[in-house]
XYZ file of C-alpha atoms in Angstrom:
729
model
C 17.707 5.701 -28.810
C 20.431 7.453 -28.962
C 20.472 11.262 -29.449
C 22.590 14.354 -28.813
C 22.783 17.311 -26.581
C 23.342 20.037 -28.634
C 24.413 22.382 -25.984
C 26.995 19.817 -24.266
C 27.486 17.748 -27.427
C 26.849 14.703 -24.763
C 25.376 11.353 -25.502
C 21.580 11.239 -24.534
C 19.183 8.129 -24.114
C 16.078 8.699 -25.002
C 13.980 5.736 -23.854
C 10.702 4.518 -26.928
C 7.458 5.598 -25.283
C 3.977 5.675 -25.632
C 1.608 8.529 -26.788
C 0.341 9.581 -23.477
C -2.724 10.874 -25.536
C -3.974 7.487 -26.070
C -3.929 6.175 -22.333
C -7.296 6.290 -20.243
C -8.265 5.253 -17.248
C -11.451 3.179 -17.160
C -13.256 2.869 -13.698
C -15.474 0.235 -13.368
C -17.451 0.344 -9.668
C -13.956 1.163 -8.298
C -11.907 -1.260 -10.382
C -9.423 0.177 -12.225
C -7.549 -0.346 -15.082
C -5.822 1.747 -17.725
C -6.189 0.799 -21.521
C -3.918 1.934 -24.540
C -5.947 3.075 -27.338
C -4.436 1.931 -31.052
C -6.862 3.174 -33.630
C -7.504 7.339 -34.258
C -11.654 5.062 -34.392
C -10.721 4.266 -30.934
C -9.611 7.824 -29.023
C -13.000 9.912 -31.300
C -14.986 7.708 -29.158
C -13.333 7.422 -25.694
C -12.679 11.046 -25.294
C -9.342 11.654 -22.725
C -10.693 13.105 -19.610
C -9.143 15.760 -17.285
C -8.480 12.956 -14.551
C -6.760 10.789 -17.397
C -4.836 14.245 -18.195
C -4.030 14.873 -14.668
C -2.801 11.066 -13.509
C -0.889 11.466 -16.749
C 1.170 14.785 -16.226
C -0.342 16.178 -19.168
C -1.165 20.112 -19.664
C -4.619 20.519 -18.049
C -6.694 23.205 -19.279
C -8.144 24.557 -15.889
C -9.134 27.647 -14.484
C -6.021 29.763 -12.871
C -6.632 31.494 -9.740
C -5.254 34.951 -8.707
C -3.108 34.219 -4.766
C -5.766 33.824 -2.244
C -5.467 36.180 0.526
C -7.821 34.504 2.644
C -7.524 30.658 3.909
C -10.999 29.978 2.843
C -10.589 31.373 -0.570
C -7.246 29.457 -0.830
C -9.765 25.986 0.386
C -12.324 26.909 -2.299
C -9.934 27.264 -5.071
C -7.939 23.790 -3.693
C -11.571 21.984 -3.882
C -12.525 23.253 -7.805
C -9.675 21.786 -8.779
C -9.365 18.937 -7.053
C -13.288 18.570 -7.965
C -12.332 18.112 -11.722
C -10.267 14.758 -10.575
C -13.389 12.990 -9.293
C -14.155 10.034 -11.228
C -17.405 8.469 -12.341
C -18.654 6.336 -10.003
C -17.870 8.932 -7.181
C -14.426 8.120 -5.885
C -10.957 9.683 -6.676
C -8.019 7.846 -8.149
C -4.055 7.848 -7.826
C -0.637 6.302 -7.807
C -0.436 4.339 -5.065
C 3.305 3.466 -5.662
C 7.195 3.523 -4.157
C 8.081 -0.252 -3.381
C 10.364 -1.721 -6.194
C 10.293 -4.952 -5.241
C 6.631 -6.064 -6.642
C 6.870 -5.724 -10.575
C 9.515 -8.253 -10.152
C 6.793 -10.608 -9.089
C 4.325 -10.222 -11.720
C 6.921 -9.985 -14.961
C 8.245 -12.839 -14.499
C 5.030 -14.785 -12.856
C 3.816 -13.390 -17.115
C 7.660 -14.957 -18.449
C 6.966 -18.707 -16.889
C 2.944 -18.642 -17.392
C 3.323 -17.176 -21.440
C 1.095 -14.290 -20.887
C 1.172 -12.084 -23.879
C 2.771 -8.600 -22.811
C 1.482 -5.981 -25.017
C 4.213 -3.372 -26.449
C 2.753 -0.146 -25.210
C 3.336 -2.527 -21.256
C 6.348 -3.771 -22.391
C 7.366 -0.437 -23.313
C 6.651 1.887 -19.892
C 7.755 -0.186 -17.867
C 10.910 -0.687 -19.005
C 10.526 3.147 -19.347
C 9.671 3.784 -15.447
C 12.125 1.379 -14.197
C 15.186 3.434 -16.449
C 13.483 6.816 -15.101
C 14.132 5.434 -11.070
C 17.183 3.969 -11.797
C 19.676 4.766 -8.321
C 21.210 8.203 -9.711
C 24.312 7.603 -8.159
C 25.100 3.895 -9.013
C 21.830 2.954 -11.161
C 20.842 0.339 -9.171
C 17.231 -0.106 -7.715
C 16.119 -0.350 -3.547
C 13.004 -1.624 -2.165
C 11.573 1.788 -2.733
C 12.083 4.700 -5.328
C 13.519 6.712 -2.599
C 16.126 3.974 -0.299
C 19.790 3.301 -1.347
C 20.534 -0.076 -4.246
C 20.232 -3.412 -2.802
C 20.488 -7.094 -4.311
C 16.889 -7.608 -4.145
C 15.841 -4.555 -5.806
C 19.104 -4.374 -8.595
C 19.276 -8.351 -9.362
C 14.555 -8.656 -9.938
C 14.418 -5.211 -12.080
C 17.161 -5.753 -13.752
C 15.891 -9.437 -14.889
C 12.743 -7.589 -15.525
C 14.495 -5.032 -17.611
C 15.674 -8.195 -19.820
C 12.694 -10.080 -20.066
C 10.971 -6.734 -21.813
C 13.404 -6.568 -24.371
C 16.379 -4.569 -23.075
C 19.872 -5.313 -23.882
C 22.162 -6.403 -21.960
C 24.797 -3.787 -23.342
C 22.456 -0.770 -22.549
C 25.056 1.524 -20.560
C 22.303 2.024 -17.821
C 21.545 -2.294 -17.087
C 25.831 -2.360 -17.867
C 26.255 0.144 -14.990
C 23.312 -2.016 -13.129
C 24.900 -5.017 -13.268
C 28.027 -3.597 -11.706
C 26.096 -2.353 -8.942
C 24.864 -5.663 -8.409
C 28.133 -7.247 -8.412
C 29.657 -5.142 -6.144
C 27.000 -6.116 -3.866
C 28.013 -9.561 -4.235
C 25.888 -10.912 -7.155
C 22.359 -12.607 -7.013
C 23.433 -14.865 -4.409
C 23.727 -12.648 -1.961
C 20.245 -11.946 -2.615
C 17.562 -12.521 -0.014
C 14.265 -15.385 0.024
C 11.909 -13.644 -1.961
C 14.990 -13.074 -4.994
C 16.032 -17.119 -4.956
C 12.420 -17.698 -4.767
C 11.373 -16.169 -8.339
C 15.140 -16.772 -9.861
C 14.210 -20.136 -9.192
C 11.047 -20.311 -11.158
C 12.685 -18.582 -13.881
C 15.281 -21.231 -13.762
C 17.966 -19.166 -13.392
C 18.867 -20.602 -10.376
C 18.992 -24.462 -8.303
C 16.098 -24.819 -6.019
C 18.609 -25.373 -3.581
C 18.969 -22.011 -2.979
C 15.980 -21.484 -1.743
C 15.476 -22.177 1.636
C 12.276 -24.637 2.657
C 8.692 -22.859 2.551
C 6.541 -26.330 3.522
C 3.007 -26.481 2.612
C 3.212 -28.710 5.547
C 2.704 -26.658 8.486
C -1.315 -26.067 7.516
C -1.708 -29.374 8.481
C -1.116 -28.960 11.989
C -3.647 -28.351 14.904
C -5.390 -25.069 15.236
C -4.394 -24.489 18.533
C -0.287 -25.549 18.103
C 0.976 -21.691 18.637
C 3.616 -21.283 15.414
C 0.569 -22.407 13.056
C -0.053 -20.170 9.848
C -3.808 -19.196 10.922
C -2.186 -17.427 13.368
C 0.209 -14.916 10.902
C -0.253 -11.244 9.641
C -2.592 -11.480 6.857
C -0.082 -10.764 4.379
C 2.276 -12.996 5.454
C -0.047 -15.530 5.560
C -0.782 -15.296 1.975
C 2.194 -15.334 0.535
C 3.384 -18.067 2.471
C 0.615 -20.264 0.721
C 1.093 -19.735 -2.887
C 5.009 -19.356 -2.369
C 4.368 -22.774 -0.372
C 2.493 -24.410 -2.831
C 5.059 -23.272 -5.540
C 8.161 -24.557 -3.471
C 6.508 -27.950 -3.321
C 5.831 -28.242 -6.545
C 9.063 -27.419 -7.470
C 8.166 -25.463 -10.521
C 10.955 -24.281 -12.540
C 10.352 -22.662 -16.536
C 11.836 -24.928 -18.676
C 15.521 -23.019 -19.356
C 15.195 -20.158 -22.686
C 18.201 -18.555 -23.903
C 17.538 -15.843 -21.807
C 17.896 -17.482 -18.375
C 20.735 -18.887 -20.114
C 22.434 -15.037 -20.318
C 20.707 -14.496 -16.828
C 22.780 -17.229 -15.768
C 25.999 -15.254 -17.407
C 25.175 -11.677 -16.153
C 23.784 -12.529 -12.379
C 26.227 -13.632 -11.087
C 29.708 -12.488 -10.122
C 31.068 -16.509 -10.662
C 30.833 -18.471 -13.432
C 27.407 -20.467 -13.099
C 28.682 -24.077 -12.976
C 30.718 -23.239 -10.002
C 27.992 -22.358 -7.745
C 27.005 -24.547 -5.102
C 23.253 -23.408 -4.828
C 22.752 -25.631 -1.850
C 25.181 -23.648 0.311
C 24.560 -20.151 -0.509
C 21.021 -20.577 0.982
C 21.632 -17.910 3.667
C 24.632 -16.012 2.026
C 22.785 -12.599 1.430
C 24.768 -9.205 1.320
C 24.611 -6.848 4.516
C 22.759 -4.224 3.102
C 19.620 -6.572 2.317
C 19.135 -8.316 5.690
C 17.446 -5.785 7.901
C 15.891 -9.068 9.391
C 18.855 -11.672 10.112
C 17.605 -15.184 10.319
C 16.881 -16.224 14.109
C 19.388 -18.691 15.501
C 15.723 -20.646 16.163
C 14.857 -20.313 12.206
C 18.310 -21.317 11.038
C 18.132 -24.384 12.846
C 14.655 -25.660 11.929
C 15.848 -24.724 8.276
C 18.273 -27.192 8.863
C 16.109 -29.688 10.250
C 13.959 -29.616 7.229
C 16.786 -29.370 4.953
C 18.539 -32.538 6.556
C 16.056 -34.583 8.005
C 12.531 -33.707 6.732
C 12.140 -33.205 3.292
C 14.913 -36.371 2.498
C 13.067 -38.867 5.200
C 9.797 -38.062 6.766
C 8.207 -36.302 4.312
C 6.557 -38.856 2.045
C 4.473 -38.234 -0.751
C 1.197 -38.541 0.263
C 2.245 -36.136 2.888
C 3.620 -34.107 0.271
C 0.339 -34.862 -1.519
C -1.800 -33.961 1.520
C -0.416 -30.239 1.942
C -0.261 -29.356 -1.272
C -3.728 -30.192 -1.713
C -4.651 -27.893 1.458
C -2.464 -24.902 0.080
C -4.317 -25.026 -3.370
C -7.775 -24.746 -1.166
C -6.617 -21.997 0.579
C -5.569 -20.168 -2.744
C -8.842 -21.110 -3.852
C -10.923 -19.402 -1.158
C -8.728 -16.467 -1.095
C -9.368 -16.294 -5.091
C -13.583 -16.661 -4.511
C -13.859 -14.017 -1.803
C -12.105 -11.344 -3.510
C -13.060 -12.367 -6.653
C -9.707 -12.705 -7.835
C -8.628 -9.712 -7.086
C -6.958 -10.419 -4.233
C -5.410 -8.983 -0.986
C -2.447 -7.318 -2.873
C 0.453 -7.259 -5.571
C 2.813 -9.692 -3.798
C 0.043 -12.830 -3.233
C -1.548 -11.914 -6.475
C 0.999 -13.090 -9.429
C 2.089 -15.920 -7.076
C -1.823 -16.983 -6.583
C -2.094 -16.614 -10.627
C 0.890 -18.924 -11.001
C -0.179 -21.581 -8.424
C -3.348 -22.184 -10.346
C -1.212 -21.985 -13.711
C 0.575 -25.295 -12.014
C -2.487 -26.839 -10.707
C -5.492 -25.970 -13.110
C -3.386 -25.453 -16.807
C -3.193 -22.503 -18.928
C -5.869 -22.291 -20.505
C -8.043 -22.452 -17.134
C -10.736 -20.133 -15.697
C -9.041 -19.529 -12.770
C -5.782 -18.489 -14.673
C -7.841 -16.325 -17.179
C -9.608 -14.705 -14.262
C -6.422 -14.016 -12.382
C -4.634 -12.549 -15.640
C -7.654 -9.975 -16.012
C -6.761 -8.938 -11.868
C -2.617 -8.135 -12.932
C -4.020 -4.785 -14.711
C -5.620 -3.370 -11.686
C -2.527 -2.986 -9.847
C -0.577 -1.600 -12.655
C -0.488 2.062 -13.140
C 0.251 4.564 -15.574
C 1.737 8.150 -14.919
C 4.151 10.789 -16.581
C 7.740 8.633 -15.825
C 5.908 5.150 -17.343
C 4.175 1.778 -16.041
C 4.436 1.127 -12.614
C 2.538 -1.745 -9.905
C 0.821 -0.033 -7.459
C 1.138 -1.070 -3.785
C -2.987 -2.090 -3.891
C -5.407 -2.084 -6.485
C -6.175 0.731 -5.580
C -6.655 3.431 -3.001
C -10.106 4.353 -3.788
C -11.901 4.024 -0.603
C -9.602 5.683 1.518
C -9.544 8.363 -0.607
C -13.329 8.786 -1.090
C -13.606 9.103 2.771
C -11.173 11.531 3.460
C -12.051 14.226 0.581
C -15.643 13.416 2.015
C -14.311 14.383 6.204
C -12.022 17.440 4.199
C -14.783 19.092 2.156
C -16.854 18.682 5.116
C -14.754 19.692 7.643
C -13.735 22.940 6.187
C -17.239 23.929 5.741
C -18.295 23.255 1.693
C -20.910 20.590 2.176
C -23.731 22.783 3.147
C -22.980 24.783 -0.333
C -24.734 23.912 -3.656
C -22.010 24.376 -5.533
C -20.132 20.955 -4.254
C -23.420 19.044 -3.501
C -23.416 16.572 -6.587
C -19.807 16.235 -6.208
C -20.393 15.044 -2.157
C -23.704 12.935 -3.393
C -20.852 10.982 -6.163
C -19.185 10.531 -3.403
C -21.622 9.290 -0.820
C -22.609 6.760 -3.255
C -19.227 5.468 -3.943
C -18.866 4.755 -0.296
C -22.703 2.931 -0.341
C -21.907 1.131 -2.696
C -18.121 -0.371 -1.396
C -19.704 -1.301 2.024
C -19.197 -4.993 1.894
C -22.304 -6.877 3.050
C -21.712 -10.335 3.749
C -18.907 -12.473 5.593
C -16.627 -15.478 3.557
C -18.246 -18.075 3.282
C -17.080 -20.661 5.987
C -14.908 -18.026 7.005
C -13.947 -19.971 10.310
C -12.321 -22.469 7.545
C -10.408 -19.997 5.513
C -9.159 -18.259 8.750
C -10.865 -15.070 7.555
C -12.578 -12.209 10.134
C -15.467 -10.956 10.090
C -15.944 -8.189 6.625
C -19.960 -7.250 7.121
C -20.384 -3.969 7.890
C -16.820 -2.922 6.810
C -14.809 -0.972 4.425
C -11.833 -2.158 2.188
C -8.911 0.023 1.633
C -9.392 0.467 -2.237
C -12.634 -1.438 -3.212
C -15.238 -4.442 -1.594
C -14.067 -6.858 -4.123
C -10.926 -7.294 -2.633
C -12.546 -7.723 0.561
C -10.597 -7.327 3.675
C -11.891 -5.891 6.566
C -9.501 -2.801 7.707
C -10.002 -1.145 11.123
C -9.185 1.994 10.035
C -11.139 1.981 5.933
C -13.902 1.152 8.194
C -14.077 3.714 10.598
C -12.990 6.246 8.506
C -15.767 5.546 6.195
C -18.455 5.647 8.729
C -17.553 8.485 10.195
C -17.610 10.057 6.633
C -20.929 8.182 5.797
C -22.244 10.228 9.087
C -21.037 13.909 8.239
C -22.872 13.781 5.249
C -25.821 11.594 6.213
C -25.819 14.530 8.936
C -26.660 17.108 6.830
C -30.090 17.983 5.716
C -29.150 18.352 2.115
C -27.907 14.934 1.790
C -30.581 11.598 0.994
C -29.373 8.370 3.746
C -28.423 5.842 1.008
C -26.813 3.693 4.121
C -29.718 2.796 6.334
C -29.252 2.275 9.970
C -28.879 -1.911 9.890
C -26.084 -1.324 8.129
C -25.108 1.205 10.066
C -24.684 -0.757 13.033
C -22.656 -3.758 10.848
C -19.761 -1.968 10.395
C -20.219 -0.692 14.187
C -20.141 -4.106 14.968
C -17.195 -5.370 12.687
C -15.279 -2.479 14.435
C -16.249 -3.852 17.704
C -14.747 -7.088 17.042
C -11.636 -5.840 16.128
C -9.999 -4.832 19.989
C -7.124 -6.685 21.233
C -6.559 -7.206 24.377
C -4.243 -4.088 25.137
C -7.466 -2.076 24.264
C -5.512 -0.871 20.733
C -6.163 -1.953 17.074
C -4.617 -3.551 14.191
C -4.998 -3.499 10.641
C -6.957 -7.074 9.254
C -7.949 -8.669 12.385
C -7.174 -9.472 15.995
C -3.856 -10.235 16.910
C -3.221 -14.311 17.068
C 0.089 -15.109 17.693
C 3.214 -14.229 19.805
C 5.562 -11.741 19.849
C 7.968 -14.971 19.343
C 6.402 -15.748 15.922
C 8.904 -12.950 14.585
C 11.554 -16.016 15.298
C 10.512 -17.841 11.941
C 10.498 -14.913 9.474
C 12.809 -15.644 6.654
C 11.830 -12.510 4.565
C 15.087 -10.907 5.932
C 14.187 -7.738 4.182
C 11.399 -6.909 6.462
C 11.102 -6.724 10.297
C 8.157 -7.401 12.370
C 5.581 -8.915 10.051
C 4.676 -12.390 10.950
C 1.550 -11.336 13.597
C -0.691 -8.277 13.170
C 0.184 -5.229 15.987
C -1.241 -2.524 17.308
C -1.015 0.798 15.300
C -2.554 4.044 16.819
C -3.452 5.234 13.627
C -5.740 2.550 13.321
C -6.654 2.791 16.975
C -6.866 6.394 16.692
C -9.469 5.883 13.660
C -11.454 3.770 15.701
C -12.122 5.594 18.367
C -13.039 8.692 16.319
C -15.346 6.754 14.280
C -17.587 4.990 17.138
C -17.302 8.494 18.937
C -19.086 9.268 15.882
C -21.788 6.589 15.543
C -22.293 7.148 19.582
C -23.008 10.917 18.747
C -25.405 10.021 15.831
C -26.715 6.540 17.988
C -26.553 7.200 21.857
C -28.706 3.637 22.316
C -27.011 1.375 19.910
C -24.700 -1.231 21.892
C -23.848 1.764 24.075
C -22.168 -0.164 26.878
C -19.707 -2.307 24.620
C -18.799 1.351 22.748
C -18.213 2.951 25.896
C -16.082 0.077 26.871
C -14.372 -0.482 23.620
C -13.007 3.483 23.632
C -12.325 3.179 27.262
C -9.746 0.658 26.509
C -8.624 2.384 22.970
C -7.851 5.846 24.989
C -5.639 3.877 27.765
C -4.077 2.032 24.925
C -3.356 5.557 22.843
C -2.504 7.377 26.308
C 0.320 4.378 26.932
C 1.640 4.604 23.098
C 2.565 8.235 23.276
C 5.991 8.383 23.448
C 8.380 9.728 26.028
C 9.261 12.839 23.511
C 5.179 14.110 23.379
C 4.717 12.284 18.880
C 3.233 9.293 18.695
C 5.010 6.475 16.276
C 3.626 6.366 12.654
C 3.155 2.926 10.882
C 1.153 3.851 7.944
C 2.677 7.184 6.854
C 5.874 9.778 7.855
C 5.419 9.401 10.349
C 4.631 11.170 13.954
C 3.448 14.531 12.279
C 0.758 11.886 10.388
C -0.029 9.542 13.662
C -0.132 12.455 16.103
C -2.819 14.198 14.102
C -5.031 11.162 14.086
C -4.180 10.772 18.038
C -5.323 14.291 18.537
C -8.362 14.331 16.393
C -9.369 11.129 18.963
C -8.225 12.848 22.238
C -10.480 15.456 21.449
C -13.283 13.431 20.785
C -13.877 11.907 23.670
C -13.044 15.736 25.498
C -8.614 15.837 26.170
C -7.852 19.256 24.671
C -4.733 21.200 25.320
C -6.486 22.771 28.452
C -6.801 19.744 30.403
C -5.222 17.328 29.070
C -0.814 16.068 29.703
C -1.019 14.124 26.744
C -2.487 16.474 24.230
C -0.613 19.278 25.745
C 3.157 16.691 25.593
C 2.111 16.583 21.622
C 1.442 20.385 21.009
C 4.812 20.900 22.581
C 6.294 18.137 20.760
C 5.273 19.613 18.132
C 5.771 23.508 18.084
C 9.450 22.251 19.156
C 9.977 21.351 15.535
C 8.499 24.019 13.952
C 10.964 25.706 11.113
C 11.580 29.147 11.099
C 9.237 28.934 7.500
C 6.252 28.304 9.829
C 5.843 24.907 7.769
C 7.364 20.965 9.261
C 9.390 18.865 7.400
C 9.916 15.097 7.964
C 11.756 12.686 6.429
C 10.775 9.235 5.590
C 13.937 8.331 7.480
C 12.064 8.660 10.860
C 9.877 5.927 10.147
C 13.089 3.451 9.779
C 15.145 4.970 12.882
C 12.263 6.284 14.658
C 13.380 9.079 15.294
C 12.405 12.242 14.486
C 14.251 13.324 11.037
C 14.026 16.766 9.279
C 13.072 16.432 5.382
C 16.561 17.198 3.225
C 13.746 19.379 1.364
C 12.549 21.416 4.079
C 9.632 22.458 4.715
C 6.352 20.079 3.100
C 3.008 20.882 2.783
C 1.829 17.512 3.654
C 3.398 17.609 7.638
C 2.666 20.842 7.972
C -1.415 20.617 7.495
C -1.232 17.100 9.672
C 0.659 19.406 12.604
C -1.557 22.287 11.833
C -4.726 19.857 12.088
C -3.327 18.119 15.293
C -1.976 21.895 16.742
C -5.804 22.797 15.926
C -7.940 19.239 17.515
C -5.745 20.178 20.969
C -6.768 23.777 20.933
C -3.650 24.848 21.384
C -3.132 28.235 22.124
C -0.464 28.681 19.685
C -2.376 30.398 17.252
C 0.370 32.993 15.788
C 2.710 29.143 14.838
C -0.825 28.187 13.642
C -1.183 31.178 11.240
C 2.642 31.315 10.105
C 1.804 27.326 8.500
C -1.341 28.318 7.264
C 0.654 31.436 5.319
C 3.250 28.502 4.551
C 0.567 26.582 2.436
C -0.957 28.873 1.264
C 2.333 30.627 -0.263
C 2.678 27.302 -1.825
C -1.029 27.065 -3.970
C -0.620 26.701 -7.372
C -2.296 28.506 -9.908
C -4.552 25.983 -10.247
C -5.532 25.605 -6.962
C -3.302 22.538 -6.444
C -0.053 22.032 -4.879
C 3.376 20.613 -6.262
C 4.240 17.325 -5.407
C 6.755 17.036 -2.654
C 8.198 14.081 -0.477
C 6.499 10.616 -0.439
C 4.454 10.813 1.935
C 3.479 6.906 3.699
C 5.016 4.039 4.698
C 3.545 0.340 4.536
C 3.822 -1.016 6.987
C 6.732 0.672 9.228
C 8.190 -2.873 9.656
C 7.987 -3.183 5.253
C 10.294 0.045 5.390
C 8.780 0.202 2.193
C 7.582 3.698 1.395
C 5.087 4.532 -0.501
C 3.077 7.485 -2.535
C -0.443 9.210 -1.724
C -0.778 12.117 -3.744
C -4.305 12.867 -3.053
C -2.946 14.022 0.702
C -1.723 17.492 -0.988
C -5.016 17.981 -2.160
C -7.307 17.260 0.625
C -5.148 17.898 3.584
C -4.666 21.248 2.962
C -8.764 21.372 2.025
C -9.271 21.110 5.386
C -6.638 22.527 7.394
C -8.055 26.026 5.417
C -10.906 25.346 6.278
C -10.842 24.739 9.499
C -8.200 27.604 10.539
C -10.753 29.956 8.975
C -13.334 28.876 10.697
C -12.082 28.649 14.181
C -10.654 31.559 13.849
C -12.027 34.175 11.086
C -11.320 33.657 7.302
C -9.334 36.901 7.966
C -7.017 38.217 5.379
C -3.000 36.394 5.653
C -1.980 36.682 2.671
């Protein structure tokens, strides 16, 4: 729609939008899906909740509070606000957006599997992508705050065209210009070329080999895929199956048009095989190694044409598809995440046919990844943050001193009920066959259907349960044997370094990075130790040891001692710890400070704690806050946020100082004053800069909007408990 701005006289494009009053979030025991109500009768039967309106950015009729003068009053106002957003199962929901490379895989899969795309979804995805175009050049990047890349621009351009946007839309003309300046789609990375070949826009010869044959090697082979990081392993499995089958959707009029729009050179003149390794510098974050280039040459020129006989090809495809089926079974078709989910849908479509039960279930699960907000519809980085957010909300409320208050008891009981329900009770069937780590007793990041053990999620879930169940007012919903199951899983995850990775033990050598074919992501081939995961495990085990000093006491002591050595060794010379899952030094240092405190290391008696506090105090801004840019994650050095102090970074820094019992009370109070000063009249805080990162190596920033509620609640409440609830403002 074209409108004229009456003040400036300029032309303004206004995109069609759905009626936000008709959207509803359904939460079925943690499974979250958005629904658009078509009729007035449906609207009457299913009223919009406060949480729905909050997530959609609609006006809320919430109590308004006068400016709090004490930290405890400010924390209580915030908690009353936050409590409105709890969902019926007991968890909190949120957007988990930021990555801009996920929607293309889903939309292309919908297109080539002929999955109907409802008009309300088409409308809102287009609206979101237009809203997230780069303001300077009209392209798209890897994430919402990143610079334009071939990958982001080409693939999101394709999404817009599939969903019905015109190639003559001036915003797509601008995006196309940026894409051409970057070299066109031929200069995209491996994943872009893969999806364009599935769509029929490029020839499969432009894609470097992805043979499923590697799965047929003996398990002792040092580069066997079972040794890879789980995200790479699962993406590779389904991608390799599709590559081996050379599935390509029949050429459509749209694909013919895209052949004219995406490339700088005439389509008929392109020798696709000669562009397997063509990539724009902005996309080439992790250049392919000489070893991978040599291997690809052998595969293309020797192995595939002469040695890969049909029986071998069939054998490898059969085993790859068996592993795809195991992944579907182990996750109730939710899959590990939105990268391999659409790939598994496509693989099942190719193998089982369009009307298969597997295809039907995958189609249903794709909606678990979609999130609706005021800007439109995006694709979350997982199927939610349910368990993670709920665990931290419990901790914030409890450690701030509110768990004993009757006002908040029903909310916390519901949250405890959610964690009890979401604990994983059984290991995968024949977990050795499908190369899965134990999961009995674990908590996943999102919900239990997804079914993946995560070390820090399990540790934080354990801590949260213990915090509440140690109080007389709360029921003992998680019995002792299940608490012990969680401990057993945590103890099984420690690497020889003493550190902890994310999902599994480290299974392979760093030399496997030589085989990394994803040019836009670095250090993704194996699991790595992370300070945040390690510190969370130390904290969780420390709480359990206080709860039950007898269960596996020797093993727990050995594990904690090894983890503390890792934490000591991973402290940087500047005093910080590097955060791979949040931004960045303030995030990881908060976890490190709490873990050191749990073993008695404080500012007064620990060089590590003291150095961390000194590093943080040196970065405090004149207004009392801390502000750290996502660029810190990219260059591994502190980068000040261009917008100044950030509430969430400030809270992380303040928590570190308080955990360490740093004597710099005046600095801490100054930071608390900044947090209180930015509190809104409804008790909440405005959304500021992006807070998270999905594994430093992926260079993909990701949103955690609930952080701006529960970390300030925890910070303000802890300050009041530690220093007294004095008047600050």
